[in-house]
Structure formats: C-alpha cells, structure tokens
CSV table of C-alpha atoms in Angstrom, one decimal:
chain,number,residue,atom,x,y,z
A,1015,PRO,CA,188.1,243.7,101.6
A,1016,GLY,CA,187.0,246.2,104.1
A,1017,THR,CA,185.0,243.7,106.1
A,1018,LEU,CA,185.7,242.6,109.8
A,1019,LYS,CA,186.1,239.2,108.6
A,1020,ALA,CA,188.9,239.9,106.3
A,1021,LYS,CA,190.7,241.8,109.1
A,1022,TYR,CA,190.2,239.5,112.1
A,1023,ASN,CA,190.5,236.1,110.0
A,1024,ARG,CA,194.0,237.3,109.0
A,1025,LEU,CA,195.1,238.6,112.5
A,1026,GLY,CA,193.7,235.4,114.2
A,1027,SER,CA,195.7,233.1,111.9
A,1028,LEU,CA,199.1,234.9,112.6
A,1029,MET,CA,198.2,234.4,116.4
A,1030,TYR,CA,197.3,230.8,116.2
A,1031,GLU,CA,200.8,229.0,116.0
A,1032,ASP,CA,202.0,230.9,119.1
A,1033,LEU,CA,198.8,230.3,120.7
A,1034,ALA,CA,199.1,226.5,120.2
A,1035,HIS,CA,202.6,226.3,121.4
A,1036,GLU,CA,201.8,228.6,124.6
A,1037,LEU,CA,198.7,226.6,125.5
A,1038,SER,CA,199.7,223.3,124.4
A,1039,PHE,CA,197.0,222.2,121.9
A,1040,SER,CA,197.5,220.6,118.4
A,1041,TYR,CA,197.9,222.7,115.2
A,1042,ARG,CA,199.4,222.1,111.7
A,1043,ARG,CA,199.7,224.5,109.2
A,1044,ASN,CA,198.8,222.1,106.4
A,1045,GLY,CA,197.9,224.9,103.8
A,1046,SER,CA,194.5,225.1,101.9
A,1047,LEU,CA,193.7,224.6,98.4
A,1048,VAL,CA,190.6,226.1,96.5
A,1049,VAL,CA,190.1,223.9,93.5
A,1050,ALA,CA,188.5,224.9,90.4
A,1051,PHE,CA,186.7,222.3,87.7
A,1052,SER,CA,186.2,224.6,84.9
A,1053,SER,CA,187.6,227.5,83.1
A,1054,ASP,CA,184.9,229.7,84.5
A,1055,GLU,CA,186.0,228.7,88.1
A,1056,ARG,CA,189.6,229.1,87.1
A,1057,ALA,CA,188.8,232.6,86.4
A,1058,ALA,CA,187.1,232.9,89.8
A,1059,LEU,CA,190.4,231.6,91.4
A,1060,GLU,CA,192.1,234.6,90.0
A,1061,GLU,CA,189.5,236.9,91.7
A,1062,LEU,CA,190.0,235.1,94.8
A,1063,LEU,CA,193.8,235.6,94.4
A,1064,GLU,CA,193.5,239.4,94.0
A,1065,ARG,CA,191.2,239.7,96.8
A,1066,GLY,CA,193.5,237.7,99.1
A,1067,ARG,CA,196.5,239.8,98.1
A,1068,GLU,CA,194.4,243.1,98.9
A,1069,ASN,CA,193.5,241.5,102.3
A,1070,GLY,CA,197.3,241.1,103.0
A,1071,ILE,CA,197.4,237.3,102.9
A,1072,GLU,CA,200.9,236.2,102.1
A,1073,GLY,CA,202.1,233.4,99.7
A,1074,LEU,CA,199.0,233.0,97.6
A,1075,ALA,CA,199.7,231.2,94.4
A,1076,ILE,CA,197.8,229.4,91.5
A,1077,ILE,CA,198.8,225.8,90.9
A,1078,GLU,CA,198.1,224.4,87.6
A,1079,ARG,CA,196.6,220.8,87.0
A,1080,GLU,CA,199.6,218.8,87.0
A,1081,ASP,CA,201.3,220.3,90.0
A,1082,LEU,CA,197.9,220.1,91.7
A,1083,ARG,CA,197.7,216.2,91.4
A,1084,GLU,CA,201.3,215.6,92.2
A,1085,ARG,CA,200.8,217.5,95.3
A,1086,GLU,CA,197.5,215.8,96.0
A,1087,PRO,CA,197.2,212.5,94.3
A,1088,ASN,CA,193.9,211.6,95.3
A,1089,ILE,CA,192.3,214.9,93.9
A,1090,SER,CA,189.6,214.6,91.3
A,1091,SER,CA,190.8,214.0,87.6
A,1092,ALA,CA,188.3,216.9,86.7
A,1093,CYS,CA,190.3,219.5,88.4
A,1094,VAL,CA,192.0,222.3,86.3
A,1095,ALA,CA,193.8,224.5,88.8
A,1096,ALA,CA,193.9,225.6,92.4
A,1097,LEU,CA,194.7,228.7,94.5
A,1098,TRP,CA,197.3,227.5,97.2
A,1099,VAL,CA,196.8,229.4,100.5
A,1100,PRO,CA,200.0,228.1,102.6
A,1101,THR,CA,198.6,230.1,105.7
A,1102,GLY,CA,195.7,227.8,106.1
A,1103,ALA,CA,196.0,225.5,109.1
A,1104,ILE,CA,194.0,222.9,111.3
A,1105,VAL,CA,193.8,222.8,114.9
A,1106,ASN,CA,192.0,220.4,117.4
A,1107,PRO,CA,189.1,222.5,118.3
A,1108,TYR,CA,188.1,220.3,121.5
A,1109,GLY,CA,191.8,220.9,122.7
A,1110,ALA,CA,191.9,224.5,121.7
A,1111,ALA,CA,188.3,225.3,123.6
A,1112,LEU,CA,189.7,223.4,126.6
A,1113,ALA,CA,193.1,225.2,126.7
A,1114,PHE,CA,191.6,228.8,126.3
A,1115,ALA,CA,189.1,227.7,129.3
A,1116,GLU,CA,191.9,226.2,131.3
A,1117,ASN,CA,193.9,229.6,130.6
A,1118,ALA,CA,190.8,231.8,131.6
A,1119,ALA,CA,190.4,229.6,134.8
A,1120,VAL,CA,194.2,230.3,135.9
A,1121,ASN,CA,193.7,233.9,135.3
A,1122,GLY,CA,190.7,234.2,137.6
A,1123,VAL,CA,187.6,233.4,135.5
A,1124,ARG,CA,184.6,231.6,137.2
A,1125,PHE,CA,182.4,229.4,135.2
A,1126,ALA,CA,178.6,229.0,135.4
A,1127,PHE,CA,177.8,225.8,133.3
A,1128,ASP,CA,174.3,225.0,132.1
A,1129,THR,CA,173.2,228.4,133.1
A,1130,GLU,CA,170.8,230.6,131.0
A,1131,VAL,CA,170.7,234.4,131.0
A,1132,THR,CA,166.9,235.2,131.4
A,1133,GLY,CA,167.2,239.2,131.8
A,1134,ILE,CA,169.6,242.0,132.0
A,1135,ALA,CA,169.4,245.3,133.6
A,1136,GLY,CA,171.3,248.1,134.4
A,1137,HIS,CA,173.8,250.1,132.5
A,1138,ALA,CA,177.7,250.2,131.7
A,1139,GLY,CA,179.6,249.5,135.2
A,1140,ALA,CA,176.6,248.3,137.0
A,1141,TRP,CA,174.9,245.4,135.0
A,1142,THR,CA,172.5,242.9,136.8
A,1143,LEU,CA,172.1,239.5,134.8
A,1144,ASP,CA,169.1,237.2,135.9
A,1145,THR,CA,170.2,233.6,135.4
A,1146,VAL,CA,168.6,229.9,136.0
A,1147,LYS,CA,170.5,227.0,136.4
A,1148,ARG,CA,169.3,224.7,133.8
A,1149,ALA,CA,170.9,221.4,134.8
A,1150,ALA,CA,168.0,220.0,136.8
A,1151,CYS,CA,165.7,221.0,134.0
A,1152,ILE,CA,167.6,219.1,131.5
A,1153,GLU,CA,167.4,216.0,133.4
A,1154,ASP,CA,163.7,215.9,134.0
A,1155,HIS,CA,162.4,218.1,131.3
A,1156,THR,CA,160.2,220.6,133.6
A,1157,GLN,CA,161.1,223.7,135.4
A,1158,LEU,CA,161.4,221.8,138.8
A,1159,GLY,CA,164.7,222.4,140.4
A,1160,CYS,CA,165.9,225.4,138.4
A,1161,SER,CA,167.4,227.8,140.8
A,1162,PRO,CA,167.4,231.4,139.7
A,1163,ASP,CA,170.4,233.6,140.6
A,1164,THR,CA,171.7,237.0,139.8
A,1165,VAL,CA,175.2,238.1,138.4
A,1166,ASP,CA,176.5,241.5,138.8
A,1167,ALA,CA,178.9,242.9,136.2
A,1168,ARG,CA,180.9,246.0,135.2
A,1169,TYR,CA,180.7,245.1,131.5
A,1170,ILE,CA,179.2,242.1,129.5
A,1171,VAL,CA,180.8,240.3,126.4
A,1172,ASN,CA,178.1,238.7,124.4
A,1173,ALA,CA,179.6,235.7,122.7
A,1174,ALA,CA,176.3,233.5,122.5
A,1175,GLY,CA,176.8,232.3,119.1
A,1176,ALA,CA,173.3,231.5,117.5
A,1177,HIS,CA,171.7,233.1,120.5
A,1178,ALA,CA,173.6,236.1,120.6
A,1179,GLY,CA,170.9,238.1,118.9
A,1180,MET,CA,168.3,236.9,121.8
A,1181,ILE,CA,171.2,238.2,124.4
A,1182,ASN,CA,171.4,241.3,122.4
A,1183,ALA,CA,167.7,242.1,122.5
A,1184,LEU,CA,167.6,241.9,126.4
A,1185,VAL,CA,169.6,245.5,126.6
A,1186,SER,CA,169.3,247.0,122.9
A,1187,THR,CA,166.8,248.1,120.5
A,1188,THR,CA,169.2,247.8,117.7
A,1189,PRO,CA,168.5,244.2,116.4
A,1190,VAL,CA,171.2,241.6,115.7
A,1191,PRO,CA,169.3,239.2,113.4
A,1192,ILE,CA,170.8,235.7,113.3
A,1193,THR,CA,169.7,232.9,111.1
A,1194,PRO,CA,171.0,229.5,112.4
A,1195,ARG,CA,172.7,227.4,109.6
A,1196,VAL,CA,173.5,224.0,110.5
A,1197,GLY,CA,176.6,222.3,109.1
A,1198,GLU,CA,176.6,218.5,109.0
A,1199,TYR,CA,179.8,216.4,108.7
A,1200,HIS,CA,181.1,212.7,108.0
A,1201,LEU,CA,184.2,211.8,109.9
A,1202,LEU,CA,186.4,209.1,108.3
A,1203,ASP,CA,188.6,206.4,110.1
A,1204,THR,CA,192.2,207.3,110.4
A,1205,ALA,CA,192.8,204.4,107.9
A,1206,TYR,CA,192.1,207.2,105.3
A,1207,GLY,CA,193.9,210.3,107.1
A,1208,ALA,CA,196.5,210.3,104.5
A,1209,ALA,CA,194.3,210.7,101.5
A,1210,PHE,CA,194.9,214.4,101.6
A,1211,ARG,CA,197.5,216.7,102.9
A,1212,SER,CA,196.0,219.9,102.7
A,1213,THR,CA,192.3,221.3,103.3
A,1214,ILE,CA,190.4,221.1,100.1
A,1215,PHE,CA,187.8,223.6,99.3
A,1216,GLN,CA,185.8,224.0,96.1
A,1217,THR,CA,185.4,227.1,94.3
A,1218,PRO,CA,182.9,229.2,96.4
A,1219,THR,CA,179.5,230.1,95.1
A,1220,ALA,CA,176.8,232.3,96.2
A,1221,ALA,CA,175.7,229.8,98.7
A,1222,GLY,CA,179.1,229.5,100.4
A,1223,LYS,CA,182.3,227.9,100.5
A,1224,GLY,CA,180.7,224.5,99.8
A,1225,VAL,CA,181.6,221.1,100.8
A,1226,LEU,CA,185.4,220.6,101.9
A,1227,VAL,CA,187.6,217.6,102.4
A,1228,THR,CA,190.1,218.1,105.2
A,1229,PRO,CA,192.6,216.1,107.4
A,1230,THR,CA,192.3,216.5,111.1
A,1231,THR,CA,195.2,216.9,113.8
A,1232,GLY,CA,193.8,213.5,115.1
A,1233,GLY,CA,194.7,211.7,111.7
A,1234,ASN,CA,191.2,211.4,110.4
A,1235,LEU,CA,189.6,213.2,107.5
A,1236,MET,CA,186.3,215.0,107.5
A,1237,ILE,CA,184.0,215.8,105.1
A,1238,GLY,CA,181.3,218.6,104.9
A,1239,PRO,CA,179.5,220.9,105.7
A,1240,ASN,CA,176.4,222.1,104.1
A,1241,ALA,CA,174.5,225.0,105.2
A,1242,ASP,CA,171.0,223.8,106.2
A,1243,LEU,CA,168.4,226.4,107.6
A,1244,ARG,CA,166.7,225.4,110.7
A,1245,GLU,CA,164.0,226.9,112.7
A,1246,SER,CA,165.4,225.8,116.1
A,1247,LEU,CA,168.7,227.4,117.4
A,1248,ASP,CA,169.6,224.3,119.0
A,1249,ASP,CA,168.6,221.7,116.3
A,1250,VAL,CA,171.8,219.9,115.6
A,1251,SER,CA,170.5,216.5,114.3
A,1252,THR,CA,171.8,214.9,111.2
A,1253,LYS,CA,169.5,213.8,108.2
A,1254,ALA,CA,170.2,210.9,106.0
A,1255,ALA,CA,169.3,212.9,102.8
A,1256,ASP,CA,171.6,215.8,103.7
A,1257,LEU,CA,174.6,213.6,104.7
A,1258,ASP,CA,173.9,211.8,101.2
A,1259,ALA,CA,174.0,215.0,99.3
A,1260,ILE,CA,177.3,216.0,101.2
A,1261,MET,CA,178.9,212.8,100.0
A,1262,ALA,CA,177.8,213.5,96.5
A,1263,ALA,CA,179.2,217.0,96.7
A,1264,ALA,CA,182.4,215.9,98.1
A,1265,GLY,CA,182.6,213.3,95.1
A,1266,LYS,CA,183.6,216.2,92.9
A,1267,THR,CA,186.7,216.7,95.0
A,1268,TRP,CA,187.4,213.0,95.8
A,1269,GLU,CA,186.0,211.0,93.1
A,1270,HIS,CA,186.4,207.5,95.1
A,1271,ILE,CA,185.5,208.3,98.7
A,1272,PRO,CA,185.6,205.1,100.8
A,1273,ARG,CA,182.0,205.5,102.3
A,1274,ARG,CA,182.6,202.2,104.4
A,1275,GLY,CA,185.4,204.3,106.1
A,1276,VAL,CA,182.8,206.7,107.6
A,1277,ILE,CA,182.9,206.2,111.7
A,1278,THR,CA,180.4,208.8,112.6
A,1279,ASN,CA,178.6,212.0,111.5
A,1280,PHE,CA,177.6,215.2,113.6
A,1281,ALA,CA,176.3,218.7,113.1
A,1282,GLY,CA,177.0,221.9,114.4
A,1283,THR,CA,175.2,225.5,114.4
A,1284,ARG,CA,176.7,228.5,113.2
A,1285,ALA,CA,175.4,232.2,113.5
A,1286,SER,CA,174.7,233.7,110.0
A,1287,THR,CA,173.9,237.3,109.8
A,1288,PRO,CA,172.3,238.9,106.7
A,1289,GLY,CA,175.4,241.0,105.8
A,1290,GLY,CA,177.5,238.0,106.2
A,1291,ASP,CA,180.1,239.6,108.5
A,1292,PHE,CA,181.1,239.7,112.2
A,1293,VAL,CA,179.0,241.8,114.5
A,1294,LEU,CA,181.5,243.3,116.9
A,1295,GLY,CA,181.4,246.1,119.4
A,1296,GLU,CA,178.9,248.1,121.6
A,1297,PRO,CA,175.3,249.0,120.3
A,1298,ASP,CA,174.7,252.7,120.4
A,1299,ASP,CA,171.9,252.4,123.3
A,1300,ALA,CA,174.0,249.8,125.4
A,1301,PRO,CA,177.5,251.2,126.1
A,1302,GLY,CA,179.5,248.7,128.3
A,1303,PHE,CA,177.8,245.6,126.5
A,1304,TYR,CA,179.9,244.3,123.7
A,1305,ASN,CA,178.8,242.1,120.8
C-alpha cells in the first residue's frame, strides 16, 4: 500500500477491458488464484487479502481446499487454500502492443525502428537526441552502414525498459539503477489449454511471485517465470537447468505436468529496481524528461 505499483496496477486493470474492446485485442477476465500449500502460507494469504483490500481491489476472498479443487480440478492435492482475485485477467500481449502502436500511428506518431539513442542535449522544450540507425549494424555486426541522425523534441518520455537507466543517465545525475532480471517460460500445446481456467500463482516469497501456471488467450498454457540475474541487458537466452527448475517448481501447483506438451520456451528481460517500485516522473535536474 502506498506504492506506485499499488496505485497504477489497479487503475490499469480497470482500463484494460475497455481498451481491449476499443482497440480489438484479445482479453479475458479469467481471475487469479494465489495458492497456499501449508498453514504458514495460508496465514500469508490472509495478509495478502488485507493488503489487497487496502489497495482497493474488489471481490477478494479466501477459498478453502474443497472449493478450490472443484474450481480447478488439476490443482495439486497438497493445496490447503487460495486467495481468489476475480479482477485478474489475461491478454494477447503481441496483439495489445500492436494495437497500441496502430492507435499511436493513427494519431500521428512516427516510428524509428532499430534506432539507438546515443546522446541527449538541451532542456525542456528544446531537447536534441543523437541517434544511430542499427539495422545495418545488426546485419554485418560492424559499425559500417550505421547512419547518425538527430531528433528534436519538446519533451522526452523514457520507456526504455531494462535500458531506461542508461537513457536517464544521459540527462540526469540522479541515477535510476536497474538490474536486468530474466524470466524464462515454457509454452504448452493447446491440447492442454483447458487444464486451468484461472492464472495460478504460488504464495509469494522474498524472491518474488514465483512460478505460475496460466492459460493464454490463444488457448495454450504457459509455465514460468524464474528471476535469473544476467550481466547483459539484452541476454534473453534460455538455459536447460533453469527450464528444468521451473518445471520442478511448477510441479508444486500441477502435479502431473505433461512435459511432452511443451512446444517451445522463451525468455524476456524485466527492469528491476532496488526499491521494487515503478520509477515515474521528472528528475529534479531534468525537467521535461519523464521516466
């Protein structure tokens, strides 16, 4: 309570159904379950329940073992209870991203793909960004063919994900330290998509929300992620040992995971900050630049 995450996750959740309808991307309010496997974890669910209510999340309730297994027959027999979060939902992430981009383009946004910002100078109302086109560099792994260019802007919004700290450092002495955490996932065939209706979380620990099992809007099931620390901001490789560990952890939720049903695996980088909260707003020494 009191964090930017608590504020904006709730507001974003309230917006998404209308956004999906207006912009035509797949969305389903399937609800989330946070499952406890011991009496200690059940006590943690009570804390989560009170925290959620304080944050203004509606419809929260503790579901006991019998009702939980009736709702989700494939849930582990070791479960003792779960926190039901009816506002939980899933979207097609690719469809949503493309829909937002399409809407932006219709409203006059111009895109510069494969373009790296290498420097920023100026001030609010008169920023100049030095950029370099990276497409040719990606093809031949050299600097040949990379054409520099400048972009003038009245304001800058820094939404560079794991690279956001580097962009912030081009204009501000107030650091935004970011540690890249890689999450690896398994994707299962649609033949197993009906195994769970809701997104199933395990009771969180100090290490995070842990491994989940969730349906997708495409009819698959997805299992993951972990939170692997990587040195490179761009390292989205998967590791066999990590993927095995994810399966083992997910087995706590789903005892008989059909491993032959896995059709692919993948990874993505998320930007983790020391405080764990969102970073939003202007640095004191860079008005007109918004993280």
